Coordinates of C-alpha atoms and ligand atoms in Angstrom, one line a residue:
M1 CA 1.7 -6.1 25.0
S2 CA 1.2 -2.5 24.2
N3 CA 1.1 -0.2 21.7
R4 CA 3.7 1.7 23.9
D5 CA 6.6 -0.9 23.9
I6 CA 8.6 0.7 21.2
E7 CA 11.2 -2.3 21.4
A8 CA 9.1 -4.9 19.6
A9 CA 8.8 -2.3 16.5
R10 CA 12.7 -1.5 17.2
F11 CA 13.7 -5.4 17.1
F12 CA 11.4 -6.0 14.5
H13 CA 12.8 -3.7 12.3
E14 CA 16.5 -4.8 13.0
A15 CA 15.8 -8.6 12.8
T16 CA 14.4 -7.7 9.2
K17 CA 16.8 -6.0 7.8
H18 CA 18.8 -6.8 4.4
S19 CA 22.7 -6.5 4.2
Y20 CA 25.0 -8.6 2.0
T21 CA 25.6 -11.0 4.5
S22 CA 21.6 -11.8 5.8
V23 CA 21.2 -12.3 2.2
R24 CA 23.6 -14.5 1.1
S25 CA 23.9 -16.6 5.2
S26 CA 20.0 -17.3 5.0
P27 CA 18.5 -18.2 1.8
H28 CA 15.3 -19.5 0.8
M29 CA 13.9 -22.2 -1.3
L30 CA 10.5 -21.4 -2.5
D31 CA 7.5 -24.7 -1.9
W32 CA 6.0 -24.1 -5.2
D33 CA 3.5 -26.9 -4.1
N34 CA 2.3 -24.9 -1.1
R35 CA 2.1 -21.4 -3.3
P36 CA -0.9 -19.5 -1.4
I37 CA -3.7 -18.8 -4.0
P38 CA -3.9 -15.1 -4.5
Y39 CA -7.8 -14.5 -4.1
K40 CA -9.7 -15.1 -0.7
I41 CA -12.6 -17.4 -2.2
Y42 CA -16.3 -17.9 -0.5
P43 CA -17.5 -20.2 -2.5
D44 CA -21.1 -20.2 -0.6
A45 CA -21.4 -16.6 0.4
P46 CA -24.1 -14.9 -1.9
P47 CA -22.5 -12.8 -5.2
V48 CA -23.3 -10.0 -6.0
M49 CA -22.8 -8.7 -10.0
L50 CA -21.0 -5.7 -10.6
P51 CA -21.2 -3.6 -13.4
R52 CA -18.7 -4.1 -16.2
D53 CA -18.5 -1.7 -18.5
L54 CA -17.0 0.6 -16.6
N55 CA -16.1 3.7 -17.1
L56 CA -13.0 4.5 -16.0
A57 CA -12.0 8.5 -15.1
S58 CA -10.3 10.2 -18.2
I59 CA -9.4 13.1 -15.6
P60 CA -5.4 13.5 -16.1
A61 CA -3.9 10.7 -13.6
L62 CA -1.7 13.4 -12.1
E63 CA -4.7 15.9 -11.5
A64 CA -6.8 12.6 -9.4
M65 CA -3.0 12.8 -7.0
A66 CA -2.9 16.1 -6.7
S67 CA -5.9 16.8 -4.1
G68 CA -8.5 15.2 -2.3
I69 CA -12.4 15.9 -2.4
A70 CA -13.6 17.8 0.5
A71 CA -17.0 15.4 2.0
S72 CA -20.3 16.8 1.5
A73 CA -23.6 16.2 1.8
G74 CA -24.2 16.5 -1.5
E75 CA -21.7 13.4 -2.8
K76 CA -23.6 10.5 -4.4
L77 CA -22.1 6.6 -4.5
D78 CA -24.0 4.5 -6.8
L79 CA -22.8 0.9 -7.2
E80 CA -21.2 1.6 -10.6
A81 CA -18.7 4.2 -8.8
L82 CA -18.3 1.8 -5.8
T83 CA -16.7 -0.8 -9.0
R84 CA -14.6 2.0 -10.5
I85 CA -12.9 2.4 -7.3
L86 CA -12.3 -1.4 -6.5
F87 CA -11.3 -2.0 -10.0
C88 CA -9.0 0.9 -9.8
A89 CA -7.5 -0.3 -6.5
D90 CA -7.7 -4.3 -7.0
G91 CA -8.8 -5.1 -9.8
L92 CA -7.4 -8.1 -12.4
T93 CA -6.2 -6.3 -15.2
R94 CA -3.9 -8.6 -17.4
R95 CA -3.8 -12.5 -17.2
R96 CA -0.4 -14.1 -18.4
Q97 CA 0.2 -17.9 -19.5
V98 CA 3.7 -19.2 -18.4
G99 CA 3.4 -22.9 -19.1
D100 CA 0.7 -24.6 -17.8
E101 CA 0.0 -22.0 -15.6
E102 CA -2.2 -18.6 -15.8
Y103 CA -0.5 -15.5 -13.5
H104 CA -3.1 -12.6 -12.7
F105 CA -2.0 -9.3 -12.2
R106 CA -3.8 -6.7 -10.6
A107 CA -4.2 -2.9 -11.1
A108 CA -1.7 -2.0 -8.3
A109 CA 1.4 -3.2 -8.0
S110 CA 2.7 -5.8 -5.5
A111 CA 6.3 -7.2 -4.4
G112 CA 6.9 -10.5 -5.8
A113 CA 3.0 -10.7 -7.8
L114 CA 1.9 -11.9 -4.0
Y115 CA -1.2 -10.2 -3.9
P116 CA -2.2 -9.9 0.4
I117 CA -4.3 -7.4 0.4
E118 CA -7.9 -7.6 0.6
I119 CA -11.1 -5.6 0.5
Y120 CA -14.1 -5.8 2.1
V121 CA -16.7 -3.1 2.0
A122 CA -19.2 -1.8 4.7
A123 CA -22.3 -0.7 2.7
S124 CA -24.5 2.1 4.2
A125 CA -25.4 4.5 1.6
V126 CA -24.5 3.1 -1.7
E127 CA -27.1 3.6 -4.4
G128 CA -27.9 -0.1 -5.9
L129 CA -26.3 -2.1 -3.1
A130 CA -28.5 -2.8 0.1
P131 CA -26.8 -2.1 3.4
G132 CA -24.0 -4.6 4.4
L133 CA -20.4 -6.1 4.5
Y134 CA -19.1 -7.3 1.8
H135 CA -16.0 -9.2 0.3
F136 CA -14.6 -8.2 -2.8
S137 CA -13.6 -10.6 -5.5
P138 CA -11.5 -9.6 -8.2
A139 CA -11.1 -12.9 -10.2
D140 CA -14.7 -12.7 -11.1
L141 CA -15.7 -9.0 -10.0
K142 CA -18.0 -9.6 -7.6
L143 CA -18.9 -8.8 -4.3
R144 CA -19.6 -11.4 -1.5
A145 CA -22.2 -10.2 1.1
L146 CA -21.4 -11.7 4.4
R147 CA -23.5 -10.0 6.5
P148 CA -26.7 -7.6 6.2
G149 CA -27.4 -4.2 7.8
N150 CA -24.9 -0.8 8.7
F151 CA -22.0 -1.0 10.3
R152 CA -20.7 2.5 10.1
N153 CA -21.3 3.5 13.4
H154 CA -19.8 -0.2 14.6
I155 CA -16.6 1.1 12.5
A156 CA -16.8 4.3 13.8
N157 CA -17.0 3.6 17.4
A158 CA -13.6 1.6 16.8
A159 CA -12.3 4.4 15.6
A160 CA -13.0 6.8 18.8
G161 CA -16.2 8.4 16.6
R162 CA -13.9 9.9 13.4
A163 CA -16.4 12.2 11.7
S164 CA -15.8 11.1 7.8
L165 CA -16.7 7.7 9.3
V166 CA -19.9 8.3 10.9
E167 CA -21.0 9.8 7.2
A168 CA -19.4 7.6 5.4
R169 CA -21.5 6.3 2.1
A170 CA -19.0 3.3 2.1
I171 CA -16.0 1.9 4.2
L172 CA -13.4 0.5 2.7
I173 CA -11.5 -2.3 4.6
L174 CA -8.3 -3.4 3.5
S175 CA -6.8 -6.1 5.1
S176 CA -3.4 -8.5 4.8
I177 CA -3.1 -12.0 4.5
F178 CA 0.4 -12.5 6.1
W179 CA 0.5 -16.0 4.4
R180 CA 0.7 -14.9 0.6
S181 CA 3.7 -12.6 1.0
A182 CA 5.3 -14.8 3.9
W183 CA 5.5 -17.4 1.4
K184 CA 7.9 -15.6 -0.3
Y185 CA 9.7 -12.9 1.9
R186 CA 9.1 -14.6 5.8
A187 CA 8.7 -11.9 8.2
R188 CA 10.0 -9.0 6.7
S189 CA 7.1 -9.7 4.6
Y190 CA 5.1 -7.4 7.3
R191 CA 6.8 -4.2 5.6
Y192 CA 5.5 -5.7 2.2
C193 CA 2.2 -5.8 3.5
F194 CA 1.9 -2.5 4.3
W195 CA 3.4 -1.4 1.2
D196 CA 1.1 -3.6 -0.8
A197 CA -1.4 -1.7 1.3
G198 CA 0.2 1.4 0.3
T199 CA -0.1 1.2 -3.4
V200 CA -3.6 -0.1 -3.6
L201 CA -4.4 2.7 -1.3
A202 CA -2.6 5.2 -4.3
N203 CA -4.9 3.9 -7.0
L204 CA -7.8 3.6 -4.5
L205 CA -7.5 7.4 -3.6
A206 CA -7.2 8.7 -7.2
A207 CA -9.6 6.7 -8.4
A208 CA -12.2 8.1 -5.7
T209 CA -11.2 11.7 -6.8
G210 CA -11.1 10.8 -10.4
D211 CA -15.0 10.1 -9.3
R212 CA -15.7 13.2 -7.0
L213 CA -15.8 11.3 -4.1
S214 CA -14.1 12.2 -0.7
A215 CA -11.8 9.6 0.7
D216 CA -10.6 9.5 4.8
L217 CA -7.3 7.0 5.1
V218 CA -8.1 5.8 9.0
T219 CA -5.5 3.6 10.2
A220 CA -6.2 4.2 14.1
F221 CA -8.7 2.0 15.4
V222 CA -9.5 -0.4 18.1
D223 CA -8.2 -3.6 15.8
A224 CA -10.5 -6.1 17.5
E225 CA -13.6 -4.4 16.8
I226 CA -12.9 -4.6 13.1
E227 CA -11.7 -8.1 12.9
A228 CA -15.0 -9.3 14.9
L229 CA -16.8 -7.5 12.2
L230 CA -14.8 -9.2 9.2
G231 CA -14.3 -12.5 11.1
V232 CA -10.6 -12.5 11.3
D233 CA -8.2 -13.5 13.7
A234 CA -4.8 -11.1 13.5
I235 CA -2.5 -13.9 12.9
H236 CA -3.3 -15.1 9.4
E237 CA -5.2 -12.1 8.6
G238 CA -5.2 -8.7 9.6
I239 CA -6.5 -4.8 9.7
A240 CA -4.4 -2.5 7.4
A241 CA -6.2 0.6 6.9
L242 CA -10.0 1.8 6.8
V243 CA -11.1 4.5 4.4
A244 CA -14.8 6.6 4.5
I245 CA -15.7 6.8 0.8
G246 CA -18.3 10.1 0.6
S247 CA -20.4 11.8 2.9
T248 CA -24.4 11.3 3.7
A249 CA -26.0 14.4 5.7
P250 CA -23.6 15.0 9.0
A251 CA -25.0 11.7 11.5
G252 CA -24.8 11.6 15.1
L253 CA -22.7 8.7 16.5
S254 CA -25.4 5.3 17.4
A255 CA -25.6 1.6 17.5
D256 CA -25.9 -0.3 14.7
A257 CA -29.3 -2.7 14.5
A258 CA -27.1 -5.3 13.1
D259 CA -24.3 -6.9 15.7
A260 CA -21.2 -6.9 14.2
R261 CA -19.5 -9.3 16.7
Q262 CA -21.7 -12.2 15.9
P263 CA -19.9 -15.0 13.9
I264 CA -19.7 -14.7 10.1
D265 CA -22.1 -17.5 8.8
Y266 CA -19.4 -18.5 5.4
E267 CA -15.9 -19.6 5.4
A268 CA -13.0 -18.8 3.3
M269 CA -11.3 -21.4 1.7
P270 CA -8.1 -22.5 2.6
L271 CA -4.5 -20.7 0.6
S272 CA -2.4 -23.6 0.5
A273 CA -1.9 -27.1 1.8
E274 CA -0.3 -25.8 4.6
E275 CA 0.8 -22.3 6.5
V276 CA 3.8 -21.4 8.0
I277 CA 3.9 -18.9 10.7
Y278 CA 6.2 -16.3 11.3
P279 CA 6.3 -15.6 15.1
D280 CA 8.6 -12.0 14.3
L281 CA 5.5 -10.9 12.0
V282 CA 2.8 -12.2 15.0
Q283 CA 4.6 -10.6 17.3
I284 CA 5.1 -7.3 15.8
Q285 CA 1.6 -7.2 14.2
Q286 CA -0.1 -8.3 17.8
E287 CA 2.1 -5.2 19.5
S288 CA 1.0 -2.9 16.9
R289 CA -2.8 -3.7 17.3
L290 CA -4.4 -0.9 19.4
L291 CA -6.4 -2.1 22.0
S292 CA -8.8 0.5 23.4
L293 CA -10.2 3.8 22.6
A294 CA -7.8 6.0 24.8
E295 CA -5.2 4.4 22.4
V296 CA -6.8 5.4 19.8
N297 CA -7.3 9.0 20.7
A298 CA -3.4 9.4 21.8
I299 CA -2.4 8.1 17.9
S300 CA -5.7 10.6 16.3
A301 CA -4.1 13.7 18.3
A302 CA -0.8 12.9 17.7
G303 CA -2.1 13.2 13.8
E304 CA -3.3 16.3 13.9
L305 CA -0.5 17.9 12.1
R306 CA -1.1 17.8 9.0
G307 CA 0.8 17.7 5.7
N308 CA 1.3 19.6 2.6
T309 CA -1.6 19.0 0.0
G310 CA -2.7 20.0 -3.5
A311 CA 0.6 21.0 -5.5
G312 CA 0.1 19.6 -8.9
A313 CA 1.9 18.5 -11.7
G314 CA 4.6 21.9 -12.0
G315 CA 4.0 22.9 -15.8
A316 CA 4.7 19.4 -16.5
T317 CA 2.4 18.3 -19.9
P318 CA -0.9 16.7 -17.9
G319 CA -0.3 13.3 -19.1
R320 CA -2.6 10.1 -19.6
G321 CA -6.3 9.9 -18.3
L322 CA -6.3 7.9 -14.5
G323 CA -8.1 4.6 -16.1
D324 CA -5.7 4.6 -18.4
T325 CA -2.9 4.5 -16.6
I326 CA -3.9 2.5 -14.3
L327 CA -4.5 0.2 -17.3
R328 CA -1.3 -0.1 -18.5
R329 CA 0.3 0.2 -15.4
G330 CA 3.0 -2.8 -14.8
A331 CA 6.3 -3.2 -13.2
T332 CA 9.2 -2.4 -15.7
R333 CA 11.5 -4.9 -15.4
E334 CA 14.3 -3.5 -17.6
F335 CA 15.1 -0.4 -18.0
S336 CA 16.9 1.4 -20.6
H337 CA 19.7 4.3 -19.5
N338 CA 17.6 7.0 -21.2
A339 CA 17.8 9.9 -19.3
I340 CA 14.0 11.5 -18.8
P341 CA 12.8 15.5 -18.9
G342 CA 13.8 17.3 -15.6
A343 CA 10.7 18.7 -15.7
D344 CA 9.2 15.3 -15.9
L345 CA 10.8 14.1 -12.3
C346 CA 9.4 16.9 -10.7
A347 CA 5.8 16.4 -11.5
I348 CA 6.8 13.1 -10.3
L349 CA 7.5 13.9 -7.3
A350 CA 5.3 16.6 -6.6
A351 CA 2.6 13.7 -7.3
S352 CA 4.2 11.4 -5.1
S353 CA 4.9 13.8 -2.1
N354 CA 1.3 15.4 -1.7
H355 CA 0.2 13.8 1.7
P356 CA -3.1 11.7 1.7
Q357 CA -6.4 13.2 3.9
C358 CA -5.3 10.9 6.6
D359 CA -5.0 10.6 10.2
F360 CA -1.4 10.5 10.4
P361 CA 1.1 13.2 9.9
P362 CA 3.4 12.7 7.0
L363 CA 6.4 10.8 8.2
C364 CA 8.2 9.7 5.2
D365 CA 10.9 11.7 3.4
I366 CA 12.1 11.5 -0.2
Y367 CA 15.7 11.4 -1.0
L368 CA 17.2 10.3 -4.6
I369 CA 19.7 9.1 -6.8
A370 CA 19.6 11.0 -10.4
N371 CA 21.5 8.4 -13.1
A372 CA 20.1 10.3 -16.1
V373 CA 17.8 13.2 -15.8
E374 CA 17.8 16.0 -18.4
G375 CA 18.9 19.2 -17.2
I376 CA 19.5 17.6 -13.9
E377 CA 23.2 16.8 -12.2
A378 CA 23.7 13.3 -11.6
G379 CA 23.6 13.0 -8.1
A380 CA 22.3 12.3 -4.7
Y381 CA 19.3 14.7 -3.5
F382 CA 17.0 15.7 -1.0
Y383 CA 13.5 16.3 -2.0
D384 CA 11.7 18.6 0.3
R385 CA 8.0 17.7 0.3
T386 CA 7.0 21.3 1.6
S387 CA 9.1 23.4 -0.5
K388 CA 9.3 20.8 -3.4
R389 CA 12.8 21.5 -4.2
L390 CA 15.8 19.2 -4.9
E391 CA 18.8 19.7 -2.8
L392 CA 22.0 18.7 -4.2
L393 CA 23.9 16.2 -1.4
K394 CA 26.4 15.0 -3.6
A395 CA 27.4 14.8 -7.4
G396 CA 28.5 12.1 -9.4
D397 CA 27.6 9.0 -11.2
F398 CA 25.9 6.8 -8.4
R399 CA 24.3 4.2 -10.9
G400 CA 26.3 0.7 -9.5
N401 CA 25.5 2.2 -5.7
A402 CA 22.1 2.6 -6.8
G403 CA 22.2 -1.2 -8.3
Y404 CA 24.1 -2.6 -5.1
L405 CA 22.0 -1.0 -2.8
C406 CA 18.6 -2.6 -4.7
L407 CA 20.0 -5.8 -3.5
E408 CA 22.5 -6.2 -6.4
Q409 CA 19.2 -5.5 -8.9
P410 CA 19.5 -4.1 -12.5
L411 CA 16.8 -2.2 -11.9
G412 CA 19.3 0.7 -10.2
T413 CA 21.6 0.4 -12.3
D414 CA 19.7 0.8 -15.4
C415 CA 16.8 3.6 -14.0
S416 CA 16.9 7.1 -14.6
A417 CA 16.5 7.7 -11.1
L418 CA 15.9 5.9 -8.1
I419 CA 13.5 7.3 -5.1
C420 CA 14.9 6.2 -1.6
Y421 CA 11.5 7.0 0.9
M422 CA 13.3 7.2 4.3
A423 CA 12.3 7.9 7.6
R424 CA 13.4 8.8 11.2
L425 CA 11.8 5.8 12.9
D426 CA 12.7 6.4 16.5
R427 CA 10.4 9.8 16.4
V428 CA 7.9 7.8 14.4
L429 CA 7.3 5.5 16.8
E430 CA 8.1 7.8 20.5
R431 CA 4.6 9.9 18.8
L432 CA 2.9 6.6 17.3
G433 CA 3.8 3.7 19.3
N434 CA 4.4 0.7 17.2
R435 CA 1.2 1.2 15.4
G436 CA 3.3 4.2 13.6
Y437 CA 5.7 1.0 12.1
R438 CA 2.6 0.1 10.3
D439 CA 1.9 3.7 9.1
V440 CA 5.3 4.7 7.7
H441 CA 5.1 1.8 5.6
L442 CA 2.0 2.3 4.8
E443 CA 2.9 5.8 3.9
A444 CA 6.3 4.7 1.9
G445 CA 3.5 2.3 -0.5
I446 CA 0.9 5.3 -0.7
L447 CA 3.8 7.4 -2.0
G448 CA 5.8 5.2 -4.1
G449 CA 2.2 3.8 -6.0
R450 CA 1.8 7.2 -6.8
A451 CA 5.5 8.0 -8.4
W452 CA 4.6 4.7 -10.1
L453 CA 1.6 5.7 -11.1
A454 CA 3.0 9.4 -12.3
S455 CA 5.5 7.9 -14.3
F456 CA 3.1 6.1 -16.2
A457 CA 0.7 8.9 -16.8
L458 CA 4.3 10.8 -18.1
G459 CA 4.5 7.6 -20.7
H460 CA 7.5 6.3 -18.7
G461 CA 8.3 3.4 -16.6
A462 CA 9.2 2.6 -12.8
T463 CA 9.1 -0.8 -10.5
G464 CA 9.4 -0.8 -6.6
S465 CA 12.4 -2.3 -4.8
T466 CA 13.8 -3.9 -1.8
F467 CA 17.0 -2.7 -0.6
Y468 CA 20.4 -3.4 1.7
D469 CA 18.9 -1.3 5.0
D470 CA 21.8 0.1 6.5
D471 CA 23.9 0.1 3.2
A472 CA 20.8 2.6 1.8
A473 CA 20.4 5.0 5.0
K474 CA 24.7 5.3 4.7
F475 CA 24.6 6.2 1.3
F476 CA 22.7 9.3 2.2
S477 CA 24.5 10.2 5.5
S478 CA 25.5 12.7 6.4
H479 CA 22.0 14.2 5.2
A480 CA 20.0 11.2 6.6
D481 CA 21.8 10.5 9.7
G482 CA 19.2 8.9 12.2
K483 CA 16.7 8.0 9.0
S484 CA 16.1 4.3 7.9
P485 CA 15.3 3.5 4.8
I486 CA 11.5 2.6 3.9
L487 CA 11.0 1.6 0.4
M488 CA 12.6 2.2 -3.3
V489 CA 10.9 2.9 -6.4
A490 CA 13.1 2.9 -9.8
L491 CA 11.8 5.4 -12.3
G492 CA 12.5 5.6 -16.4
D493 CA 11.9 4.3 -19.2
R494 CA 11.7 0.7 -20.6
A495 CA 14.7 -1.2 -22.7
R496 CA 13.3 -2.1 -26.0
N497 CA 13.3 -5.6 -24.9
D498 CA 11.7 -5.2 -21.7
Ligands
FMN1 C1 6.4 -2.6 -2.8 C2 7.0 -3.4 -4.0 C3 8.5 -3.9 -3.8 C4 9.0 -4.7 -5.1 N1 9.9 -5.0 -5.4 C5 10.6 -5.9 -6.7 C6 12.0 -5.8 -6.5 O1 12.7 -5.4 -5.5 N2 12.3 -6.6 -7.4 C7 11.7 -6.4 -9.0 O2 12.0 -6.9 -9.7 N3 10.5 -6.1 -8.8 C8 10.1 -5.7 -7.4 N4 8.7 -5.3 -7.5 C9 7.3 -5.2 -8.4 C10 6.4 -6.2 -8.9 O3 7.7 -7.9 -8.8 C11 5.7 -6.4 -9.3 O4 4.7 -5.0 -9.4 C12 4.8 -7.7 -9.3 O5 5.3 -8.7 -10.0 C13 3.3 -7.4 -10.1 O6 3.1 -6.9 -11.4 P1 3.0 -5.7 -12.6 O7 3.5 -4.6 -11.3 O8 3.3 -5.5 -13.6 O9 1.0 -5.9 -12.2 C14 8.1 -4.7 -6.2 C15 6.7 -4.2 -6.0 C16 6.0 -3.5 -4.7 C17 5.0 -2.8 -4.8

């Protein structure tokens, strides 16, 4: 078992492809009585009340996504700013009553509204919060204290001493509870967990910028060290990403006083009566764990190639503020056939394509089907993330194709534009090992989450979409030869009755 045995990721990807035949030959009945709860609940862990009167960031969402804040020792992080970031990333924003059941919707989109992502906070220098490890509970907007003490050295050591972690005021740890998503999507849900971590990160990183705080996303770390800290087993819950928030004065790497490997005193409630384990999912999770600092260093070195950052809205209107955008965001269930302005599409693509401050290089390319965009001929396009230019691949009305590729969902037919994030999986895996399989889905989730926010910031709608893998690759050939579709996001205006 090793990150370098990239046959594991290749096998998993092939085994979890959707095709016209596969969705018909392998139907899945949802077991509603065994539906997992969308929250991790620690009934006995001491609660920490979080401030409720949150003054969410008013800077334009497009600006918050354009570039990050450089780390500096003067950054301040207090409990209110931390709460704003947590709320914008994963807060409970809407409730809907359906029959006897109340459904909760969260700040970031999640495939199937299953919310597999949890956030933990390792606080080391947060005004108003004692150093310790906490779990964020979105349902009642509280933290639950899991362990006292400072753990940033333990975490930084697990990530080969990455400077942002050594100096972080707080480290947010995102994990995936696989069963929540696997309940509906079975083994393929491994991909969805990283998409969902990506949409959470799109919000989280923008919220940090909105609070003038630096944020560094880290995906190369020795998994077992972070799992031990959180008390999770990598089978049911695995670590998705670390984010260093803010910075103290330059600090040296040392040992923490508290022992991060001691068991946690508190138990979480079961998610449902039973849990189904999908062996292919367990296997790819295990094969993409990094087991040593040598493996972490090999990957971090590959990440030196920095991405493009800093391109803004490109002359479009500044659009809504970030807080307002996050509160209004939702999945557009039915699109009108309206054309959106070409300048808005360009601003959305520019916001989406910025590479975040992180430890892996840009992995995804951006393709597009334009159904109805003012000033842009209907057709299939490649969008160059560096030059921010669209290149026409073939002109024509591809509404029917777009609908088909989105698993025959009308959203593809009806939207104004369908973005398809694609990647050269072979190259990604050769460079980053199986860990690259996680990174590529995480990156697509971030880029897709940003496109979604940008579209709402400009007064339009958006939704994510799954797809027929090989048919989507074929549609964008020959330009996309050798690339695999990773995620789709549809953009457009809501239909009147949506
Ligand atoms: C990665 C991803 C994939 C999604 N795929 C689909 C899809 O194929 N079809 C669809 O109708 N909605 C899709 N959605 C939208 C979710 O169903 C929606 O985000 C969820 O129900 C939560 O609702 P909200 O976004 O309005 O808060 C997707 C969302 C995400 C994040």
